[in-house]
Coordinates of C-alpha atoms and ligand atoms in Angstrom, one line a residue:
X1 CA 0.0 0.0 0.0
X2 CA 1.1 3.6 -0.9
X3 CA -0.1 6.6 0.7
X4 CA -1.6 9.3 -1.4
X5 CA -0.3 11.9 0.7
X6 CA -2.2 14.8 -0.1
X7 CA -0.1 17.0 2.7
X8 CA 3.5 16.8 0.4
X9 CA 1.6 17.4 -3.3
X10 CA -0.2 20.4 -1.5
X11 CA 2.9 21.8 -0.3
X12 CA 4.8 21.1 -4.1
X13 CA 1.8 22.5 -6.0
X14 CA 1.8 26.0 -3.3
X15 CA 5.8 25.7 -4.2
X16 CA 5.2 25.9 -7.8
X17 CA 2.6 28.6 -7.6
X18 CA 4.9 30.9 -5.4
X19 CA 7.6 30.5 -7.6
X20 CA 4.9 31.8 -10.4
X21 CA 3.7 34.3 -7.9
X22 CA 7.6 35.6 -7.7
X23 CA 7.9 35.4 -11.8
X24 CA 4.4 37.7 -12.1
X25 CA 5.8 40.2 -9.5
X26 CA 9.3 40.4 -11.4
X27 CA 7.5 41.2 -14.2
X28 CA 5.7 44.1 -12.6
X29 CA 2.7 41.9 -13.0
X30 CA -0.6 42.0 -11.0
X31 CA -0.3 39.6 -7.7
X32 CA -3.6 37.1 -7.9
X33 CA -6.3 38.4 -5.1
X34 CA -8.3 36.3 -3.3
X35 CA -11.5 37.3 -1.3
X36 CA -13.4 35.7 0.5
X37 CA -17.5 36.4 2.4
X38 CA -18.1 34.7 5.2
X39 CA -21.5 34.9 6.6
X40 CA -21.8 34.3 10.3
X41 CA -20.1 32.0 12.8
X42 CA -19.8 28.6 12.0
X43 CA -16.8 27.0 13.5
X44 CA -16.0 25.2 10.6
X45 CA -16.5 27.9 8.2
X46 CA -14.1 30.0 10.1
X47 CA -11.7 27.6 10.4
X48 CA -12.1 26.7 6.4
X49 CA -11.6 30.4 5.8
X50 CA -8.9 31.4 7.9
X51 CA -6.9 28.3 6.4
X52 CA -8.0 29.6 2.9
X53 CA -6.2 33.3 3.9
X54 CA -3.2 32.0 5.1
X55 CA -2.7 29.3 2.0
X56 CA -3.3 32.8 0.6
X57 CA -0.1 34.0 2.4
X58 CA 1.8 31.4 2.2
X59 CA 1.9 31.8 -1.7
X60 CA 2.2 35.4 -1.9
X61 CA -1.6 36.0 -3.2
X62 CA -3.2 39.2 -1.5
X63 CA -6.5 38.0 -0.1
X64 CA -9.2 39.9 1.4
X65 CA -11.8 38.4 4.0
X66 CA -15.5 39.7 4.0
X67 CA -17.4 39.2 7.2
X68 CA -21.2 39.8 7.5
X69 CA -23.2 38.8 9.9
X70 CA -25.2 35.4 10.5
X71 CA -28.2 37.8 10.0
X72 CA -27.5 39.9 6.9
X73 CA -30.0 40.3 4.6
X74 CA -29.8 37.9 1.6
X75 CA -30.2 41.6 -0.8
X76 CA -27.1 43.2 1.2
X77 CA -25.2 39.6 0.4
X78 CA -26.2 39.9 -3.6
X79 CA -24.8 43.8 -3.2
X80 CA -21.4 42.3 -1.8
X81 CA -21.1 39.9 -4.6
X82 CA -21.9 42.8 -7.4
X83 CA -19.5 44.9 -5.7
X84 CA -16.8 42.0 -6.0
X85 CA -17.7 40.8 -9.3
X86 CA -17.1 44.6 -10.9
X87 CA -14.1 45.0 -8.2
X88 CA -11.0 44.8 -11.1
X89 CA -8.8 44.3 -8.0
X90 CA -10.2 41.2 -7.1
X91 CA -9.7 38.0 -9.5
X92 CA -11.6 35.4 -8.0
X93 CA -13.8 34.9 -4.6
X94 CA -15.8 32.8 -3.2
X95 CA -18.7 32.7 -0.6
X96 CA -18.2 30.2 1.9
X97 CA -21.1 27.7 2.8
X98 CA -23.3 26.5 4.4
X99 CA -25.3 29.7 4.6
X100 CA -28.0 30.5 6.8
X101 CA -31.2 29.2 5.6
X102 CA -32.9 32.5 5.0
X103 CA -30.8 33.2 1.9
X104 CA -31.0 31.3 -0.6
X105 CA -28.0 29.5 -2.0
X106 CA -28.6 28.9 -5.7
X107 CA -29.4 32.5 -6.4
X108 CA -25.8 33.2 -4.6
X109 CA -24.2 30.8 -6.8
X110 CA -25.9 32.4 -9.8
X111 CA -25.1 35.9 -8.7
X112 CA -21.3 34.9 -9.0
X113 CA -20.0 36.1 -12.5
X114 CA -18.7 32.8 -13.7
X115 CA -15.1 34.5 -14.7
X116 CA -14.0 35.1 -10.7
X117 CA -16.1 31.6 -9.7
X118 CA -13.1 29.8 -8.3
X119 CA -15.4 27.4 -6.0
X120 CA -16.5 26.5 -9.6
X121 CA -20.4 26.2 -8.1
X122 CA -21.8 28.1 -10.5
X123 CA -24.4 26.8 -12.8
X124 CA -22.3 28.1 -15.8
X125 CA -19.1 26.8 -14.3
X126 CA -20.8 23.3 -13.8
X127 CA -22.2 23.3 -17.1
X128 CA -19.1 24.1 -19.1
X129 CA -17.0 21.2 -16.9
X130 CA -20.0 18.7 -18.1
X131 CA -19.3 19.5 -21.7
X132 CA -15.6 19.5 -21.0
X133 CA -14.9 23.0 -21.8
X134 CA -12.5 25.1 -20.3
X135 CA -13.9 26.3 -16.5
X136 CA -13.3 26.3 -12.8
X137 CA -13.7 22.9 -11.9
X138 CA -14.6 23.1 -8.2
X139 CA -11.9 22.7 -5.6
X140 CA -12.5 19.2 -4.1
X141 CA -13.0 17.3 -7.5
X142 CA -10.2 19.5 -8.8
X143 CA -7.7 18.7 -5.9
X144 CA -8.2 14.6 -6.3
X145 CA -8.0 14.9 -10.2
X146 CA -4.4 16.6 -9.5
X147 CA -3.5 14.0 -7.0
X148 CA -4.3 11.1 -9.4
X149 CA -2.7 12.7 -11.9
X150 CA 0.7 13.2 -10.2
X151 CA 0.8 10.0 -8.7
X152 CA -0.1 8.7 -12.4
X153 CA -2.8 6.7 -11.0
X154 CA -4.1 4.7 -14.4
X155 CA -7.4 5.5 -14.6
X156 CA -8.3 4.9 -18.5
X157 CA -10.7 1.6 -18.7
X158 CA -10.8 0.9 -15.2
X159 CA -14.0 0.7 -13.2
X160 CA -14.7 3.7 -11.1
X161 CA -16.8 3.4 -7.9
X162 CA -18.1 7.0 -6.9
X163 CA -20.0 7.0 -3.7
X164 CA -22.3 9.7 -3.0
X165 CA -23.8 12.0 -5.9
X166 CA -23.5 15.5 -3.9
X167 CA -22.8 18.8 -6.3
X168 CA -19.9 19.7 -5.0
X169 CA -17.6 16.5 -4.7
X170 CA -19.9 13.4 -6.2
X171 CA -21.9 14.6 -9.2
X172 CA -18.5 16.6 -10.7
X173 CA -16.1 13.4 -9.6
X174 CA -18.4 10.8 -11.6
X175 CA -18.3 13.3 -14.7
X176 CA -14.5 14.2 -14.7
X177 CA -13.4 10.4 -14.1
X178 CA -15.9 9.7 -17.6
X179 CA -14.6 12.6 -19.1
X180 CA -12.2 11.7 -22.3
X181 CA -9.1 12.9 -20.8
X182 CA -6.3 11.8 -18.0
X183 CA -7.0 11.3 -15.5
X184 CA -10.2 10.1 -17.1
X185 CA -11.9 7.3 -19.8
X186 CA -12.9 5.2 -16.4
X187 CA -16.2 3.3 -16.7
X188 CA -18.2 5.2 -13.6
X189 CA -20.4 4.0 -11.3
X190 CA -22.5 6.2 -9.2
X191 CA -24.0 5.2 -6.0
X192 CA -25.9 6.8 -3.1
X193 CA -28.1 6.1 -0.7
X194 CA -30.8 4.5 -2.7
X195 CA -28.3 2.2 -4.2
X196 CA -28.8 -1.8 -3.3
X197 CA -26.4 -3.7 -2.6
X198 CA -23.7 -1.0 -2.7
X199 CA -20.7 -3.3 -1.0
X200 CA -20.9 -5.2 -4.2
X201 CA -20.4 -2.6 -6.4
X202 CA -17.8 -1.2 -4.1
X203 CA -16.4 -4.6 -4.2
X204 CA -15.5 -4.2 -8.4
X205 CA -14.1 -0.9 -8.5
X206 CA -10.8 -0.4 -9.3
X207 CA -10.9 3.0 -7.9
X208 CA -13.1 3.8 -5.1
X209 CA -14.2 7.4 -4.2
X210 CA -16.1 7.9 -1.2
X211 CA -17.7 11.0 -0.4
X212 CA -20.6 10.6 2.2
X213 CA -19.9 11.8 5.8
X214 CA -20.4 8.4 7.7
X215 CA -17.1 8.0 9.5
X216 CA -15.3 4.8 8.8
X217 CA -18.6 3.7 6.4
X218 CA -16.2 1.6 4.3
X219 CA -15.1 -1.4 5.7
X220 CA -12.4 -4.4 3.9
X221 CA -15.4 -6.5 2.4
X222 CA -16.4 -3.8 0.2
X223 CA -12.6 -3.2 -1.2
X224 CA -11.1 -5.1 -3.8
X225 CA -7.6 -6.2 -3.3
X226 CA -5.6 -3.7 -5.5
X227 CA -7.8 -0.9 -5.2
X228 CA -7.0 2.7 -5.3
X229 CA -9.2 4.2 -2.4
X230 CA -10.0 7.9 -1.6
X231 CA -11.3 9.0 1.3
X232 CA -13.1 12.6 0.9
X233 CA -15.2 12.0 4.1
X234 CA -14.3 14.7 7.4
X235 CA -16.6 14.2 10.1
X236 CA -15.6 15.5 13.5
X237 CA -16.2 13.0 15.9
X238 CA -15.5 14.1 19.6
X239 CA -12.1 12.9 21.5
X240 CA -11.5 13.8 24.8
X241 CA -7.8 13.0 24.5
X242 CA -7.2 15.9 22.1
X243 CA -7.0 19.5 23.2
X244 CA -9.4 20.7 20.6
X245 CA -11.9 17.9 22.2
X246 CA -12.2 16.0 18.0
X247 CA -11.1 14.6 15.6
X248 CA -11.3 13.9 11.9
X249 CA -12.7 11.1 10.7
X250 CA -12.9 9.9 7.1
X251 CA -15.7 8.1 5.3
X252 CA -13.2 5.0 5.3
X253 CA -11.8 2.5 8.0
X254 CA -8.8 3.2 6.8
X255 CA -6.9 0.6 9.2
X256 CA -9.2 -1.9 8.3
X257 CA -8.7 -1.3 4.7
X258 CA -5.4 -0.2 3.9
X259 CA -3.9 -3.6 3.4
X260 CA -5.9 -4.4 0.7
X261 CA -5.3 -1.0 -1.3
X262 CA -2.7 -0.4 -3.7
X263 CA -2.9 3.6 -3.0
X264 CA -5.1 5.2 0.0
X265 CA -5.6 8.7 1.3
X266 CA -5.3 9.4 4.7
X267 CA -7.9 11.7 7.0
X268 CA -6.7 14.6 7.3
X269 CA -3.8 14.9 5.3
X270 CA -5.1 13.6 1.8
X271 CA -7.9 15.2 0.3
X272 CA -8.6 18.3 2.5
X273 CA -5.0 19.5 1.4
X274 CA -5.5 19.2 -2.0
X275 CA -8.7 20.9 -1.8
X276 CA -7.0 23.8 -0.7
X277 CA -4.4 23.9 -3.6
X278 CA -7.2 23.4 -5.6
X279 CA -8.4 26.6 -4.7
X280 CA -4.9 28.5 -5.1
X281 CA -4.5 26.9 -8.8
X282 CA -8.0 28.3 -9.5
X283 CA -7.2 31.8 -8.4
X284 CA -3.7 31.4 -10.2
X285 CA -6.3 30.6 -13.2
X286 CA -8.8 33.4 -12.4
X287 CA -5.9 36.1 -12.9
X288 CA -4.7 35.2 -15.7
X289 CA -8.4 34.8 -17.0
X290 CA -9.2 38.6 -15.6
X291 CA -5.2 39.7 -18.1
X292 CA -7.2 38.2 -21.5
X293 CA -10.4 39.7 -20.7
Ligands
NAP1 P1 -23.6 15.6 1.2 O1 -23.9 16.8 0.4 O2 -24.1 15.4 2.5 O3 -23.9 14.3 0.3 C1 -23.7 13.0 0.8 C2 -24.0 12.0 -0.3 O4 -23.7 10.7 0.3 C3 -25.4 12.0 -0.7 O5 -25.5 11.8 -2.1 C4 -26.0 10.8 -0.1 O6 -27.0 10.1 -0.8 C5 -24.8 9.9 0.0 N1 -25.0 8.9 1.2 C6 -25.2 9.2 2.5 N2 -25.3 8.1 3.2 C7 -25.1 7.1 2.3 C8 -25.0 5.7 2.4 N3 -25.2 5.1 3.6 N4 -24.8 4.9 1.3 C9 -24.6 5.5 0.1 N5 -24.7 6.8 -0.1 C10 -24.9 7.6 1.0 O7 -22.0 15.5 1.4 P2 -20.7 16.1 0.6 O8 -20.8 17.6 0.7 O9 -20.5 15.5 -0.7 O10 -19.6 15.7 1.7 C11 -19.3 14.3 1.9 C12 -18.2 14.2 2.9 O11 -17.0 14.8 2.4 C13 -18.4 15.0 4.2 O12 -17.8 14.3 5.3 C14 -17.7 16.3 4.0 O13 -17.3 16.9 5.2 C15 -16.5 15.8 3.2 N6 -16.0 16.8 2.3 C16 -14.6 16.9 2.4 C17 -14.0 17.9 1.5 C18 -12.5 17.9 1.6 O14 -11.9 18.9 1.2 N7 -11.8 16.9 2.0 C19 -14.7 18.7 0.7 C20 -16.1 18.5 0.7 C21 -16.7 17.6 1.5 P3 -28.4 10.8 -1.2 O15 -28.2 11.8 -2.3 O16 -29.2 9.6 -1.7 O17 -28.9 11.4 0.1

C-alpha cells in the first residue's frame, strides 16, 4: 500500500505557484487576489476560511476576507457579490457555505460572474466542466484529479466506484473520471443512498471514491484487493484526549482497509490539502483569466 499523501503534493503545487507568484511580481505583474464572504459564525466555516487566507499568504496572493453577519440580509449579500464581481482588483472569490437558511444559495451561486467563480459552483461553471470546456472545476473534484494525476494513477478503462452524488464532490467526480481525458476514460459507477447492494459494487471498483460523511462507512469487504481508495469524508467525531476535544474522521476505516489497497488517502492529510491547492491553482487561473479579458 502507498499513501496518497495529499499533505506533500499540496505543499509542491503552493511551491510551484509561489515560484509563479515571484515570476508575475518580477515582471511588474498583477499579484492574484483572493476574497473571500463569510457569513456568520460557523466553526468550521471560520476555520475553512482562515486556512483559505493564510494558504493565501503562504503563496504570496493578496487575499481579502469579508465578514457579515449570520443575520445579513440575503439583498445586502447579492450587493457584496456585485461589488466583487465589478471589483477589477479582485480576480476570483468565493462565498463560503453552508449559509443560513434565509438566503438562498442557488441565487448566490448564480449571482457569481462565472469569470472570478473559483469554487467553480456556478451553474455556468458546472455546465461548461460537463461539456468539458475550459472552467473552474470546483476545488475538491479538482484537488483529487491533481493528485491522481501526479501519482499517475491509471485511470483509462478501469472501473470507477463514486459514492455519494452530492454537487460539489460526487456529481463533478463521476463526470471528470468519464470525461475523455487523463486522468479520465474510467467506466463510472455512481451510487448513493438509494443504491442496493452498494458493498458489491464497491467490491468491483478499481478506484473507489467515497464521499458521504459516515465516519469509517467503508469497511475491507467492500474493497477489492488492489484498489485505489480515496477517502473525501471529514466528520468531526468528539475525543477527549485531544486538546481541541475531536477529531477527523474519514468516510473509510482506513486501518481496516489499507492492506488491501494499492494507494489510500489518509484523513486529514489527503484530500482536504488538495482541496485547498485546488483553490490557489483556481485563483492562479482566475488572474490570468481577468489579463485576457
Ligand atoms: P452531502 O452533500 O451530505 O452528500 C452525501 C452523499 O452521500 C449523498 O449523495 C447521499 O445520498 C450519500 N450517502 C449518504 N449516506 C449514504 C449511504 N449510507 N450509502 C450511500 N450513499 C450515502 O455530502 P458532501 O458535501 O459530498 O460531503 C461528503 C463528505 O465529504 C463529508 O464528510 C464532507 O465533510 C466531506 N468533504 C470533504 C472535503 C475535503 O476537502 N476533504 C470537501 C467537501 C466535502 P443521497 O443523495 O441519496 O442522500
Amino acid at each position: 500500500m502507498q499513501l496518497l499523501d495529499g499533505k506533500l503534493t499540496s505543499e509542491q503545487i503552493k511551491a510551484e505557484i509561489a515560484e509563479q507568484v515571484n515570476i508575475i511580481k518580477a515582471s511588474g505583474g498583477k499579484v492574484p487576489h483572493l476574497a473571500a464572504i463569510l457569513v456568520g459564525n460557523d466553526g468550521a466555516s471560520e476555520t475553512y476560511v482562515n486556512n483559505k487566507v493564510l494558504d493565501c499568504r503562504q503563496v504570496g496572493f493578496e487575499s481579502t476576507l469579508i465578514r457579515l453577519d449570520a443575520d445579513v440580509s440575503e439583498a445586502e449579500l447579492l450587493s457584496r457579490i456585485d461589488a466583487l464581481n465589478k471589483d477589477k482588483d479582485i480576480d476570483g472569490f468565493i462565498v463560503q457555505v453552508p449559509l443560513p437558511k434565509h438566503i438562498d444559495e442557488t441565487r448566490v451561486t448564480l449571482a457569481i460572474d462565472p469569470m472570478k467563480d473559483v469554487d467553480g459552483f456556478s451553474p455556468a461553471s458546472v455546465g461548461r466542466m460537463t461539456l468539458g470546456m475550459p472552467t473552474f472545476i470546483s476545488a475538491t473534484p479538482h484537488g483529487i484529479m491533481e493528485l491522481l494525476a501526479r501519482y499517475k494513477i491509471e485511470t483509462a478503462g478501469k472501473h470507477c466506484v463514486v459514492v455519494g452524488r452530492s454537487s460539489i464532490v460526487g456529481t463533478p467526480m463521476s463526470i471528470l473520471m468519464s470525461r475523455n481525458s487523463n486522468p479520465g476514460n474510467a467506466t463510472v459507477t455512481l451510487v448513493h443512498s438509494r443504491t442496493p447492494d452498494m458493498a458489491a459494487i464497491c467490491r468491483s471498483a478499481d478506484i473507489l471514491i467515497v464521499a458521504i460523511g459516515k465516519p469509517n462507512f467503508i469497511n475491507e469487504s467492500m474493497v477489492k484487493d488492489g484498489a485505489v481508495v480515496v477517502d473525501v469524508g471529514i466528520t468531526r467525531v468528539e475525543d477527549s484526549t485531544r486538546p481541541s476535544g475531536f477529531r477527523l474522521v474519514g468516510d473509510v476505516d482506513f486501518d481496516a482497509v489499507k492492506g488491501k489497497c494499492s494507494f489510500i488517502t489518509p484523513v486529514p492529510g489527503g484530500v482536504g490539502p488538495m482541496t485547498r491547492a485546488a483553490l490557489l491553482m483556481n485563483t492562479l487561473k482566475a488572474q490570468s483569466m481577468q489579463l485576457q479579458k
